[in-house]
Short mmCIF file of C-alpha atoms in Angstrom, two decimals:
data_model
loop_
_atom_site.label_atom_id
_atom_site.label_comp_id
_atom_site.label_asym_id
_atom_site.label_seq_id
_atom_site.Cartn_x
_atom_site.Cartn_y
_atom_site.Cartn_z
CA UNK D 1151 -4.10 -0.10 -38.92
CA UNK D 1152 -1.69 1.45 -36.13
CA UNK D 1153 -0.32 4.83 -35.71
CA UNK D 1154 3.08 4.20 -36.64
CA UNK D 1155 2.06 1.78 -39.04
CA UNK D 1156 0.57 4.58 -40.54
CA UNK D 1157 3.64 6.92 -39.89
CA UNK D 1158 6.20 4.44 -41.25
CA UNK D 1159 3.54 4.44 -44.70
CA UNK D 1160 3.95 7.88 -45.44
CA UNK D 1161 7.82 7.90 -44.59
CA UNK D 1162 9.07 5.33 -46.72
CA UNK D 1163 6.20 7.01 -49.68
CA UNK D 1164 7.94 10.75 -48.93
CA UNK D 1165 11.55 9.46 -49.59
CA UNK D 1166 10.86 7.08 -52.31
CA UNK D 1167 9.38 10.20 -54.39
CA UNK D 1168 12.03 12.74 -52.86
CA UNK D 1169 14.42 9.91 -54.69
CA UNK D 1170 12.79 9.05 -57.62
CA UNK D 1171 12.22 12.53 -59.12
CA UNK D 1172 14.64 13.30 -58.54
CA UNK D 1173 17.35 10.02 -60.85
CA UNK D 1174 14.60 10.69 -63.01
CA UNK D 1175 15.08 13.73 -63.95
CA UNK D 1176 19.03 13.67 -64.07
CA UNK D 1177 18.69 11.74 -66.97
CA UNK D 1178 16.37 13.42 -68.65
CA UNK D 1179 18.02 16.50 -68.04
CA UNK D 1180 21.86 15.41 -68.81
CA UNK D 1181 19.93 13.97 -72.66
CA UNK D 1182 18.45 17.29 -72.85
CA UNK D 1183 21.76 19.68 -72.34
CA UNK D 1184 23.28 17.45 -74.84
CA UNK D 1185 20.48 17.42 -77.57
CA UNK D 1186 20.96 21.46 -76.25
CA UNK D 1187 24.57 21.35 -76.91
CA UNK D 1188 24.59 19.45 -80.20
CA UNK D 1189 21.56 21.94 -81.79
CA UNK D 1190 23.68 25.15 -80.76
CA UNK D 1191 26.62 23.71 -81.57
CA UNK D 1192 25.53 23.64 -85.43
CA UNK D 1193 23.74 27.01 -85.67
CA UNK D 1194 26.71 28.48 -84.82
CA UNK D 1195 27.93 26.26 -87.81
CA UNK D 1196 25.13 26.66 -90.02
CA UNK D 1197 23.65 29.87 -89.28
CA UNK D 1198 21.61 29.69 -92.01
CA UNK D 1199 19.26 26.61 -91.00
CA UNK D 1200 19.11 28.31 -87.36
CA UNK D 1201 15.61 28.51 -87.63
CA UNK D 1202 14.61 25.08 -88.63
CA UNK D 1203 17.27 23.35 -86.05
CA UNK D 1204 15.20 25.86 -83.99
CA UNK D 1205 11.99 24.26 -84.20
CA UNK D 1206 13.55 21.08 -84.27
CA UNK D 1207 14.87 21.65 -80.81
CA UNK D 1208 11.91 22.70 -79.69
CA UNK D 1209 9.73 19.58 -80.18
CA UNK D 1210 12.42 17.01 -79.20
CA UNK D 1211 12.89 19.02 -75.93
CA UNK D 1212 9.71 18.59 -74.86
CA UNK D 1213 9.51 14.77 -76.07
CA UNK D 1214 12.64 14.58 -74.11
CA UNK D 1215 10.92 16.20 -71.30
CA UNK D 1216 7.78 13.43 -71.36
CA UNK D 1217 10.37 11.02 -69.85
CA UNK D 1218 10.62 13.73 -66.72
CA UNK D 1219 7.22 14.00 -66.77
CA UNK D 1220 6.54 10.34 -66.80
CA UNK D 1221 8.76 10.52 -63.17
CA UNK D 1222 6.92 13.29 -61.80
CA UNK D 1223 3.32 11.73 -62.62
CA UNK D 1224 4.69 8.49 -60.70
CA UNK D 1225 5.13 10.28 -58.02
CA UNK D 1226 2.10 11.81 -58.01
CA UNK D 1227 0.48 9.38 -58.53
CA UNK D 1228 2.47 7.31 -55.13
CA UNK D 1229 1.63 10.65 -52.98
CA UNK D 1230 -2.14 11.81 -53.97
CA UNK D 1231 -3.49 8.35 -55.49
CA UNK D 1232 -1.99 5.34 -53.87
CA UNK D 1233 -2.99 2.17 -54.67
CA UNK D 1234 -1.61 0.37 -51.83
CA UNK D 1235 -3.72 2.81 -49.57
CA UNK D 1236 -6.87 0.90 -49.63
CA UNK D 1237 -4.94 -2.44 -48.56
CA UNK D 1238 -3.46 -0.29 -45.62
CA UNK D 1239 -7.17 0.47 -45.17
CA UNK D 1240 -6.71 4.19 -44.56
CA UNK G 178 -6.32 27.40 -52.99
CA UNK G 179 -4.94 24.01 -52.09
CA UNK G 180 -3.39 21.84 -54.38
CA UNK G 181 -6.06 19.55 -53.98
CA UNK G 182 -7.68 22.38 -56.13
CA UNK G 183 -5.87 21.40 -59.19
CA UNK G 184 -6.87 17.68 -59.25
CA UNK G 185 -10.41 17.77 -60.89
CA UNK G 186 -13.68 17.36 -59.40
CA UNK G 187 -17.04 15.39 -59.79
CA UNK G 188 -20.11 17.64 -59.88
CA UNK G 189 -23.06 15.41 -60.18
CA UNK G 190 -23.13 11.42 -61.09
CA UNK G 191 -25.67 10.49 -64.99
CA UNK G 192 -26.17 6.51 -64.57
CA UNK G 193 -23.03 5.77 -62.00
CA UNK G 194 -21.17 7.78 -64.55
CA UNK G 195 -19.12 11.08 -62.80
CA UNK G 196 -19.21 13.52 -64.54
CA UNK G 197 -16.84 16.14 -64.16
CA UNK G 198 -15.89 19.83 -64.61
CA UNK G 199 -13.44 19.83 -66.99
CA UNK G 200 -16.37 19.08 -69.63
CA UNK G 201 -17.60 22.21 -68.52
CA UNK G 202 -14.54 23.46 -70.17
CA UNK G 203 -14.37 22.03 -73.04
CA UNK G 204 -17.44 23.78 -73.61
CA UNK G 205 -15.81 27.27 -73.07
CA UNK G 206 -12.99 26.14 -74.95
CA UNK G 207 -15.63 24.78 -78.28
CA UNK G 208 -17.38 28.79 -77.52
CA UNK G 209 -13.42 30.42 -77.82
CA UNK G 210 -13.38 28.21 -80.91
CA UNK G 211 -16.92 28.78 -82.37
CA UNK G 212 -16.22 31.95 -81.83
CA UNK G 213 -13.24 33.01 -83.41
CA UNK G 214 -14.23 31.43 -86.65
CA UNK G 215 -17.87 33.19 -86.69
CA UNK G 216 -15.74 36.39 -86.12
CA UNK G 217 -12.99 34.94 -89.30
CA UNK G 218 -15.15 33.78 -91.49
CA UNK G 219 -17.87 36.60 -91.09
CA UNK G 220 -17.25 39.17 -93.95
CA UNK G 221 -14.92 37.04 -95.39
CA UNK G 222 -12.31 39.35 -98.11
CA UNK G 223 -10.25 38.09 -100.28
CA UNK G 224 -8.17 41.43 -100.48
CA UNK G 225 -7.69 43.67 -97.12
CA UNK G 226 -8.05 40.59 -94.89
CA UNK G 227 -9.48 41.99 -91.60
CA UNK G 228 -7.73 40.93 -88.14
CA UNK G 229 -9.10 37.92 -86.69
CA UNK G 230 -9.76 36.19 -90.63
CA UNK G 231 -5.20 37.13 -90.49
CA UNK G 232 -4.96 35.43 -87.14
CA UNK G 233 -6.54 32.22 -88.41
CA UNK G 234 -4.81 32.08 -91.75
CA UNK G 235 -1.44 32.44 -90.46
CA UNK G 236 -2.14 29.72 -88.16
CA UNK G 237 -3.72 27.37 -90.98
CA UNK G 238 -0.49 28.77 -92.81
CA UNK G 239 1.61 27.22 -89.56
CA UNK G 240 0.39 23.72 -90.21
CA UNK G 241 0.75 23.87 -93.88
CA UNK G 242 4.43 24.65 -93.97
CA UNK G 243 4.39 22.06 -91.09
CA UNK G 244 3.21 19.61 -93.24
CA UNK G 245 4.76 20.36 -96.03
CA UNK G 246 7.93 20.11 -93.63
CA UNK G 247 7.52 17.08 -92.18
CA UNK G 248 5.78 14.85 -95.19
CA UNK G 249 7.84 16.88 -97.86
CA UNK G 250 4.91 17.20 -99.60
CA UNK G 251 1.28 19.34 -99.48
CA UNK G 252 -1.28 16.70 -98.05
CA UNK G 253 -4.41 19.42 -98.08
CA UNK G 254 -7.13 16.87 -96.65
CA UNK G 255 -5.46 16.44 -93.09
CA UNK G 256 -4.75 20.70 -93.13
CA UNK G 257 -8.67 21.09 -91.20
CA UNK G 258 -7.87 18.51 -88.99
CA UNK G 259 -4.78 19.28 -87.56
CA UNK G 260 -5.51 22.90 -87.43
CA UNK G 261 -8.45 22.37 -85.11
CA UNK G 262 -6.54 20.11 -83.11
CA UNK G 263 -3.58 22.23 -82.56
CA UNK G 264 -6.08 25.04 -82.15
CA UNK G 265 -8.09 23.44 -79.62
CA UNK G 266 -5.22 21.59 -77.41
CA UNK G 267 -3.51 25.04 -77.71
CA UNK G 268 -6.59 27.43 -75.99
CA UNK G 269 -7.34 24.15 -73.25
CA UNK G 270 -4.14 24.45 -72.07
CA UNK G 271 -3.80 28.49 -71.76
CA UNK G 272 -7.35 28.57 -70.53
CA UNK G 273 -5.91 27.22 -67.12
CA UNK G 274 -3.97 31.01 -66.93
CA UNK G 275 -7.64 32.27 -67.09
CA UNK G 276 -8.74 33.03 -63.00
CA UNK G 277 -11.63 30.91 -62.55
CA UNK G 278 -11.06 28.63 -65.62
CA UNK G 279 -9.14 25.39 -65.40
CA UNK G 280 -7.84 23.92 -68.66
CA UNK G 281 -9.39 20.87 -69.16
CA UNK G 282 -6.70 18.89 -70.25
CA UNK G 283 -5.38 18.82 -66.61
CA UNK G 284 -7.82 15.47 -66.46
CA UNK G 285 -6.71 11.90 -67.69
CA UNK G 286 -9.92 11.35 -69.84
CA UNK G 287 -9.95 14.67 -71.95
CA UNK G 288 -6.38 13.83 -73.21
CA UNK G 289 -6.67 9.78 -73.62
CA UNK G 290 -10.09 11.11 -76.24
CA UNK G 291 -7.61 13.70 -77.96
CA UNK G 292 -5.32 10.41 -78.46
CA UNK G 293 -8.02 8.47 -79.43
CA UNK G 294 -9.21 10.70 -82.02
CA UNK G 295 -5.30 11.24 -83.36
CA UNK G 296 -4.80 7.19 -83.17
CA UNK G 297 -8.37 7.28 -84.69
CA UNK G 298 -7.30 9.32 -87.82
CA UNK G 299 -4.20 7.21 -88.32
CA UNK G 300 -6.57 4.11 -89.22
CA UNK G 301 -8.75 6.09 -90.96
CA UNK G 302 -5.94 6.98 -93.16
CA UNK G 303 -4.55 3.98 -93.48
CA UNK G 304 -7.71 2.16 -94.37
CA UNK G 305 -8.03 4.92 -97.09
CA UNK G 306 -5.15 4.54 -98.53
CA UNK G 307 -4.39 1.01 -98.36
CA UNK G 308 -7.73 -0.78 -98.91
CA UNK G 309 -8.91 -2.96 -95.97
CA UNK G 310 -6.84 -5.59 -96.96
CA UNK G 311 -3.74 -3.07 -97.15
CA UNK G 312 -4.85 -2.17 -94.04
CA UNK G 313 -5.17 -5.62 -92.42
CA UNK G 314 -1.48 -6.25 -93.95
CA UNK G 315 0.40 -3.41 -92.61
CA UNK G 316 -0.11 -5.05 -88.83
CA UNK G 317 1.91 -8.17 -90.10
CA UNK G 318 4.53 -5.52 -92.41
CA UNK G 319 7.98 -6.67 -92.13
CA UNK G 320 7.00 -10.43 -90.98
CA UNK G 321 4.16 -11.61 -89.61
CA UNK G 322 5.92 -12.38 -86.11
CA UNK G 323 5.69 -8.44 -85.64
CA UNK G 324 2.07 -8.66 -85.32
CA UNK G 325 1.90 -8.26 -81.41
CA UNK G 326 4.80 -5.61 -81.77
CA UNK G 327 2.47 -3.55 -84.11
CA UNK G 328 -0.36 -3.98 -81.96
CA UNK G 329 1.64 -3.08 -78.65
CA UNK G 330 3.02 0.05 -80.51
CA UNK G 331 -0.33 1.28 -81.39
CA UNK G 332 -1.15 1.16 -77.65
CA UNK G 333 1.52 2.50 -76.15
CA UNK G 334 1.24 5.02 -78.87
CA UNK G 335 -2.17 6.11 -77.99
CA UNK G 336 -1.33 6.09 -73.67
CA UNK G 337 2.34 7.77 -74.24
CA UNK G 338 0.66 10.73 -75.87
CA UNK G 339 -2.50 11.14 -73.41
CA UNK G 340 -0.07 10.87 -70.50
CA UNK G 341 2.69 13.44 -71.72
CA UNK G 342 0.23 15.93 -72.87
CA UNK G 343 -1.96 14.70 -69.32
CA UNK G 344 1.63 15.57 -67.54
CA UNK G 345 3.05 17.98 -68.76
CA UNK G 346 -0.60 20.58 -68.12
CA UNK G 347 -1.05 19.40 -64.84
CA UNK G 348 2.56 19.98 -63.82
CA UNK G 349 2.07 23.51 -64.89
CA UNK G 350 -1.10 23.42 -63.12
CA UNK G 351 0.35 22.29 -59.75
CA UNK G 352 4.15 23.97 -59.73
CA UNK G 353 1.62 27.38 -60.27
CA UNK G 354 -0.48 25.79 -56.80
CA UNK G 355 2.03 25.57 -54.80
CA UNK G 356 3.71 28.93 -55.67
CA UNK G 357 0.80 30.29 -55.18
CA UNK G 358 0.33 29.07 -51.93
CA UNK G 359 3.96 29.88 -50.83
CA UNK G 360 4.19 33.40 -51.91
CA UNK G 361 0.85 34.70 -53.76
CA UNK G 362 2.13 38.26 -54.75
CA UNK G 363 4.49 37.79 -58.12
CA UNK G 364 6.18 34.73 -57.52
CA UNK G 365 4.13 32.43 -59.84
CA UNK G 366 4.57 34.61 -62.90
CA UNK G 367 7.29 34.13 -64.10
CA UNK G 368 6.64 30.10 -63.43
CA UNK G 369 3.16 30.57 -65.64
CA UNK G 370 4.85 32.38 -68.23
CA UNK G 371 6.88 29.04 -68.73
CA UNK G 372 3.15 27.21 -68.04
CA UNK G 373 2.34 29.71 -71.30
CA UNK G 374 5.42 27.83 -73.58
CA UNK G 375 4.47 24.29 -72.42
CA UNK G 376 0.95 25.00 -72.80
CA UNK G 377 1.59 26.20 -76.54
CA UNK G 378 4.79 23.81 -77.21
CA UNK G 379 2.63 20.70 -76.15
CA UNK G 380 0.04 21.13 -77.80
CA UNK G 381 2.78 22.24 -81.55
CA UNK G 382 4.26 18.56 -80.13
CA UNK G 383 0.55 16.34 -79.75
CA UNK G 384 0.20 18.07 -83.42
CA UNK G 385 3.51 16.93 -85.38
CA UNK G 386 3.26 13.56 -83.82
CA UNK G 387 -0.38 13.31 -85.15
CA UNK G 388 1.06 14.01 -88.17
CA UNK G 389 4.32 12.35 -88.24
CA UNK G 390 2.19 9.07 -87.39
CA UNK G 391 -0.75 9.90 -90.41
CA UNK G 392 1.68 10.39 -92.87
CA UNK G 393 3.69 7.20 -91.42
CA UNK G 394 0.20 5.61 -91.34
CA UNK G 395 -0.32 6.62 -94.49
CA UNK G 396 2.45 4.82 -96.37
CA UNK G 397 4.81 5.15 -100.09
CA UNK G 398 1.39 4.51 -102.10
CA UNK G 399 1.10 7.96 -102.41
CA UNK G 400 4.46 8.24 -104.91
CA UNK G 401 2.84 5.57 -107.85
CA UNK G 402 0.12 8.10 -108.17
CA UNK G 403 1.75 11.12 -109.07
#
Protein backbone atom coordinates (compact mmCIF):
# COMPACT_ATOMS: atom_id res chain seq x y z
CA UNK A 1 0.00 0.00 0.00
CA UNK A 2 1.25 3.46 -0.92
CA UNK A 3 2.21 5.93 1.83
CA UNK A 4 -0.15 8.58 0.45
CA UNK A 5 -3.01 6.09 0.61
CA UNK A 6 -2.19 5.40 4.27
CA UNK A 7 -2.11 9.15 4.88
CA UNK A 8 -5.49 9.50 3.20
CA UNK A 9 -6.90 6.65 5.30
CA UNK A 10 -5.63 8.27 8.50
CA UNK A 11 -6.96 11.67 7.45
CA UNK A 12 -10.41 10.36 6.60
CA UNK A 13 -10.59 8.34 9.83
CA UNK A 14 -9.61 11.32 11.96
CA UNK A 15 -12.06 13.69 10.29
CA UNK A 16 -14.90 11.18 10.48
CA UNK A 17 -14.22 10.43 14.15
CA UNK A 18 -14.12 14.13 14.99
CA UNK A 19 -17.40 14.79 13.20
CA UNK A 20 -19.03 11.70 14.73
CA UNK A 21 -18.16 12.63 18.30
CA UNK A 22 -19.43 16.19 17.76
CA UNK A 23 -22.75 15.27 16.16
CA UNK A 24 -23.21 12.23 18.38
CA UNK A 25 -22.87 14.12 21.64
CA UNK A 26 -25.04 17.08 20.59
CA UNK A 27 -28.29 15.12 20.89
CA UNK A 28 -27.33 13.49 24.16
CA UNK A 29 -26.30 16.81 25.70
CA UNK A 30 -29.48 18.58 24.55
CA UNK A 31 -31.77 15.86 25.84
CA UNK A 32 -29.91 15.58 29.15
CA UNK A 33 -30.31 19.32 29.51
CA UNK A 34 -34.05 19.00 28.98
CA UNK A 35 -34.26 16.24 31.60
CA UNK A 36 -32.28 18.31 34.11
CA UNK A 37 -34.41 21.40 33.48
CA UNK A 38 -37.64 19.49 34.06
CA UNK A 39 -36.24 17.80 37.17
CA UNK A 40 -35.09 21.09 38.70
CA UNK A 41 -38.43 22.64 37.82
CA UNK A 42 -40.30 19.92 39.67
CA UNK A 43 -37.84 19.99 42.57
CA UNK A 44 -38.46 23.72 43.02
CA UNK A 45 -42.19 23.23 42.76
CA UNK A 46 -42.39 20.28 45.15
CA UNK A 47 -39.37 20.19 47.49
CA UNK A 48 -40.88 17.31 49.46
CA UNK A 49 -40.15 14.83 46.67
CA UNK A 50 -36.80 16.41 45.73
CA UNK A 51 -34.77 13.43 46.99
CA UNK A 52 -36.79 10.96 44.96
CA UNK A 53 -36.52 13.10 41.84
CA UNK A 54 -32.77 13.46 42.33
CA UNK A 55 -32.29 9.71 42.57
CA UNK A 56 -34.34 9.02 39.46
CA UNK A 57 -32.63 11.92 37.67
CA UNK A 58 -29.15 10.47 38.19
CA UNK A 59 -30.15 7.05 36.90
CA UNK A 60 -31.92 8.60 33.92
CA UNK A 61 -28.93 10.78 33.12
CA UNK A 62 -26.64 7.76 33.23
CA UNK A 63 -28.92 5.92 30.80
CA UNK A 64 -29.16 8.95 28.48
CA UNK A 65 -25.42 9.33 28.69
CA UNK A 66 -25.00 5.85 27.29
CA UNK A 67 -26.06 7.03 23.82
CA UNK A 68 -23.07 9.35 23.80
CA UNK A 69 -20.97 6.49 25.14
CA UNK A 70 -22.02 4.35 22.17
CA UNK A 71 -20.76 7.08 19.84
CA UNK A 72 -17.51 7.16 21.78
CA UNK A 73 -17.19 3.39 21.44
CA UNK A 74 -17.63 3.58 17.66
CA UNK A 75 -15.02 6.33 17.54
CA UNK A 76 -12.59 4.28 19.62
CA UNK A 77 -13.11 1.26 17.36
CA UNK A 78 -12.45 3.43 14.30
CA UNK A 79 -9.32 4.88 15.87
CA UNK A 80 -7.71 1.92 17.58
CA UNK A 81 -9.24 -1.25 16.16
CA UNK A 82 -10.39 -0.30 12.69
CA UNK A 83 -11.73 -3.48 11.06
CA UNK A 84 -10.89 -2.16 7.56
CA UNK A 85 -7.26 -1.69 8.46
CA UNK A 86 -6.40 -5.29 7.65
CA UNK A 87 -8.23 -4.98 4.31
CA UNK A 88 -5.87 -2.16 3.42
CA UNK A 89 -2.93 -4.28 4.51
CA UNK A 90 -1.35 -2.36 7.36
CA UNK B 1 1.88 5.44 30.48
CA UNK B 2 0.44 5.78 27.01
CA UNK B 3 -3.15 5.37 25.94
CA UNK B 4 -2.44 1.78 24.88
CA UNK B 5 -1.96 0.78 28.52
CA UNK B 6 -5.70 1.32 29.08
CA UNK B 7 -6.72 -1.60 26.87
CA UNK B 8 -6.53 -5.11 28.37
CA UNK B 9 -3.46 -7.13 27.55
CA UNK B 10 -3.26 -10.85 26.82
CA UNK B 11 -0.83 -12.29 29.35
CA UNK B 12 -0.59 -15.92 28.20
CA UNK B 13 -2.59 -18.49 26.29
CA UNK B 14 -4.24 -21.67 27.57
CA UNK B 15 -5.36 -24.02 24.77
CA UNK B 16 -5.40 -21.12 22.34
CA UNK B 17 -7.60 -18.96 24.57
CA UNK B 18 -5.93 -15.75 25.58
CA UNK B 19 -5.95 -15.09 29.34
CA UNK B 20 -6.10 -11.34 29.92
CA UNK B 21 -4.93 -9.38 32.92
CA UNK B 22 -8.54 -8.49 33.73
CA UNK B 23 -8.98 -12.03 35.09
CA UNK B 24 -6.48 -11.35 37.86
CA UNK B 25 -7.97 -7.94 38.55
CA UNK B 26 -11.33 -9.67 38.95
CA UNK B 27 -9.69 -11.96 41.51
CA UNK B 28 -8.54 -8.87 43.41
CA UNK B 29 -12.12 -7.60 43.48
CA UNK B 30 -13.28 -11.00 44.72
CA UNK B 31 -10.63 -10.92 47.46
CA UNK B 32 -11.77 -7.46 48.55
CA UNK B 33 -15.40 -8.62 48.66
CA UNK B 34 -14.48 -11.76 50.61
CA UNK B 35 -12.42 -9.73 53.09
CA UNK B 36 -15.32 -7.33 53.52
CA UNK B 37 -17.72 -10.22 54.12
CA UNK B 38 -15.40 -11.79 56.70
CA UNK B 39 -14.86 -8.47 58.47
CA UNK B 40 -18.58 -7.78 58.55
CA UNK B 41 -19.74 -11.19 59.73
CA UNK B 42 -16.97 -11.90 62.23
CA UNK B 43 -18.39 -11.42 65.72
CA UNK B 44 -21.78 -10.46 64.34
CA UNK B 45 -23.78 -8.57 66.91
CA UNK B 46 -27.43 -7.66 66.73
CA UNK B 47 -27.02 -4.88 69.28
CA UNK B 48 -24.06 -2.46 69.18
CA UNK B 49 -23.03 -3.43 65.64
CA UNK B 50 -19.47 -2.76 64.58
CA UNK B 51 -18.19 -0.49 61.83
CA UNK B 52 -17.88 -3.05 59.00
CA UNK B 53 -21.17 -4.67 59.86
CA UNK B 54 -22.86 -1.26 59.67
CA UNK B 55 -21.34 -0.63 56.25
CA UNK B 56 -22.65 -3.89 54.84
CA UNK B 57 -26.03 -3.40 56.50
CA UNK B 58 -26.22 0.05 54.92
CA UNK B 59 -25.68 -1.39 51.42
CA UNK B 60 -28.20 -4.19 51.99
CA UNK B 61 -30.77 -1.75 53.34
CA UNK B 62 -30.19 0.55 50.37
CA UNK B 63 -30.86 -2.31 47.96
CA UNK B 64 -33.98 -3.31 49.92
CA UNK B 65 -35.31 0.23 49.69
CA UNK B 66 -34.46 0.28 45.99
CA UNK B 67 -36.50 -2.87 45.43
CA UNK B 68 -39.46 -1.51 47.37
CA UNK B 69 -39.23 1.81 45.54
CA UNK B 70 -39.06 0.16 42.12
CA UNK B 71 -41.25 -2.90 42.44
CA UNK B 72 -43.69 -1.62 45.01
CA UNK B 73 -43.17 -4.67 47.24
CA UNK B 74 -40.33 -6.35 49.13
CA UNK B 75 -38.70 -9.27 47.27
CA UNK B 76 -36.28 -10.78 49.81
CA UNK B 77 -34.99 -13.51 47.49
CA UNK B 78 -33.18 -11.14 45.14
CA UNK B 79 -31.63 -8.90 47.81
CA UNK B 80 -28.36 -10.92 48.20
CA UNK B 81 -27.97 -11.18 44.44
CA UNK B 82 -28.44 -7.47 43.79
CA UNK B 83 -26.26 -6.48 46.76
CA UNK B 84 -23.45 -8.65 45.42
CA UNK B 85 -23.90 -7.20 41.95
CA UNK B 86 -23.85 -3.55 43.04
CA UNK B 87 -20.86 -4.01 45.35
CA UNK B 88 -18.91 -6.07 42.81
CA UNK B 89 -19.39 -3.56 39.99
CA UNK B 90 -18.71 -0.56 42.24
CA UNK B 91 -15.47 -2.04 43.59
CA UNK B 92 -14.45 -3.21 40.13
CA UNK B 93 -14.98 0.27 38.68
CA UNK B 94 -13.25 2.02 41.57
CA UNK B 95 -10.24 -0.30 41.30
CA UNK B 96 -9.10 1.79 38.33
CA UNK B 97 -8.26 4.66 40.70
CA UNK B 98 -5.75 2.58 42.69
CA UNK B 99 -2.33 3.27 41.10
CA UNK B 100 -1.07 -0.13 39.98
CA UNK B 101 -4.48 -1.72 39.43
CA UNK B 102 -6.92 -1.18 36.60
CA UNK B 103 -10.66 -1.62 36.49
CA UNK B 104 -11.56 -5.14 35.28
CA UNK B 105 -14.77 -3.75 33.81
CA UNK B 106 -12.77 -1.90 31.12
CA UNK B 107 -12.73 -5.28 29.31
CA UNK B 108 -15.84 -6.01 27.26
CA UNK B 109 -15.64 -9.69 28.30
CA UNK B 110 -16.21 -8.84 31.98
CA UNK B 111 -19.21 -6.63 31.30
CA UNK B 112 -20.67 -9.14 28.84
CA UNK B 113 -20.35 -11.84 31.49
CA UNK B 114 -22.11 -9.58 34.00
CA UNK B 115 -24.96 -8.81 31.64
CA UNK B 116 -25.30 -12.52 30.79
CA UNK B 117 -25.64 -13.17 34.53
CA UNK B 118 -28.32 -10.49 34.65
CA UNK B 119 -30.15 -11.99 31.65
CA UNK B 120 -29.85 -15.51 33.09
CA UNK B 121 -31.35 -14.39 36.39
CA UNK B 122 -34.31 -12.95 34.46
CA UNK B 123 -34.84 -16.32 32.74
CA UNK B 124 -34.47 -18.16 36.08
CA UNK B 125 -37.07 -16.06 37.88
CA UNK B 126 -39.35 -16.16 34.87
CA UNK B 127 -39.27 -19.99 34.83
CA UNK B 128 -39.67 -20.09 38.60
CA UNK B 129 -42.69 -17.81 38.67
CA UNK B 130 -44.55 -18.89 35.53
CA UNK B 131 -43.46 -22.49 35.10
CA UNK B 132 -41.87 -23.86 31.90
CA UNK B 133 -45.01 -23.46 29.79
CA UNK B 134 -45.72 -19.97 31.01
CA UNK B 135 -42.07 -19.08 30.42
CA UNK B 136 -42.24 -20.21 26.79
CA UNK B 137 -45.57 -18.46 26.38
CA UNK B 138 -44.06 -15.20 27.64
CA UNK B 139 -42.09 -14.95 24.39
CA UNK B 140 -45.30 -14.77 22.35
CA UNK B 141 -47.03 -12.71 24.99
CA UNK B 142 -49.16 -10.13 23.17
CA UNK B 143 -49.40 -11.98 19.84
CA UNK B 144 -47.32 -14.70 18.16
CA UNK B 145 -46.09 -12.11 15.68
CA UNK B 146 -44.01 -10.56 18.49
CA UNK B 147 -41.69 -13.60 18.88
CA UNK B 148 -38.76 -12.23 16.81
CA UNK B 149 -39.07 -8.85 18.45
CA UNK B 150 -39.01 -10.37 21.93
CA UNK B 151 -35.89 -12.41 21.09
CA UNK B 152 -34.27 -9.33 19.56
CA UNK B 153 -35.17 -7.39 22.68
CA UNK B 154 -33.32 -9.91 24.85
CA UNK B 155 -30.20 -9.77 22.67
CA UNK B 156 -30.17 -5.98 22.52
CA UNK B 157 -30.75 -5.80 26.26
CA UNK B 158 -27.65 -7.91 26.92
CA UNK B 159 -25.59 -5.88 24.47
CA UNK B 160 -26.75 -2.48 25.67
CA UNK B 161 -26.13 -3.25 29.35
CA UNK B 162 -22.65 -4.62 28.61
CA UNK B 163 -21.69 -1.78 26.27
CA UNK B 164 -22.97 0.91 28.62
CA UNK B 165 -20.87 -0.25 31.56
CA UNK B 166 -17.86 -1.00 29.35
CA UNK B 167 -18.00 2.34 27.55
CA UNK B 168 -18.35 4.40 30.70
CA UNK B 169 -15.46 2.70 32.50
CA UNK B 170 -13.24 2.73 29.41
CA UNK B 171 -14.04 6.40 28.76
CA UNK B 172 -13.15 7.32 32.34
CA UNK B 173 -9.86 5.41 32.10
CA UNK B 174 -8.96 6.89 28.71
CA UNK B 175 -9.72 10.43 29.88
CA UNK B 176 -7.55 9.83 32.92
CA UNK B 177 -4.71 8.45 30.77
CA UNK B 178 -4.87 11.30 28.25
CA UNK B 179 -4.87 13.95 30.98
CA UNK B 180 -1.99 12.12 32.64
CA UNK B 181 -0.03 12.25 29.37
CA UNK B 182 -0.70 15.98 28.93
CA UNK B 183 -0.33 17.27 32.49
CA UNK B 184 0.73 14.62 35.00
CA UNK B 185 0.48 16.84 38.08
CA UNK B 186 -2.95 17.52 39.67
CA UNK B 187 -4.74 18.02 36.34
CA UNK B 188 -6.26 14.48 36.22
CA UNK B 189 -7.70 14.91 39.73
CA UNK B 190 -11.05 16.58 38.88
CA UNK B 191 -11.56 14.15 36.02
CA UNK B 192 -10.81 11.27 38.37
CA UNK B 193 -13.43 12.64 40.77
CA UNK B 194 -15.94 12.68 37.91
CA UNK B 195 -14.82 9.13 37.15
CA UNK B 196 -15.57 8.11 40.74
CA UNK B 197 -19.11 9.47 40.47
CA UNK B 198 -19.58 7.70 37.14
CA UNK B 199 -18.22 4.43 38.54
CA UNK B 200 -20.61 4.26 41.47
CA UNK B 201 -23.49 5.58 39.38
CA UNK B 202 -22.96 2.97 36.67
CA UNK B 203 -23.01 0.17 39.24
CA UNK B 204 -26.30 1.59 40.49
CA UNK B 205 -27.66 1.85 36.94
CA UNK B 206 -26.67 -1.72 36.12
CA UNK B 207 -28.34 -2.96 39.31
CA UNK B 208 -31.49 -0.91 38.77
CA UNK B 209 -31.83 -2.19 35.20
CA UNK B 210 -31.32 -5.78 36.37
CA UNK B 211 -33.93 -5.19 39.06
CA UNK B 212 -36.41 -3.76 36.58
CA UNK B 213 -35.93 -6.67 34.18
CA UNK B 214 -36.19 -9.26 36.97
CA UNK B 215 -39.41 -7.68 38.26
CA UNK B 216 -40.67 -7.55 34.68
CA UNK B 217 -39.84 -11.21 34.12
CA UNK B 218 -41.56 -12.18 37.37
CA UNK B 219 -44.76 -10.83 35.87
CA UNK B 220 -47.89 -9.97 37.78
CA UNK B 221 -48.41 -13.50 39.10
CA UNK B 222 -47.50 -12.27 42.57
CA UNK B 223 -50.75 -10.40 42.93
CA UNK B 224 -52.88 -13.54 43.05
CA UNK B 225 -50.85 -15.24 45.80
CA UNK B 226 -51.37 -12.66 48.49
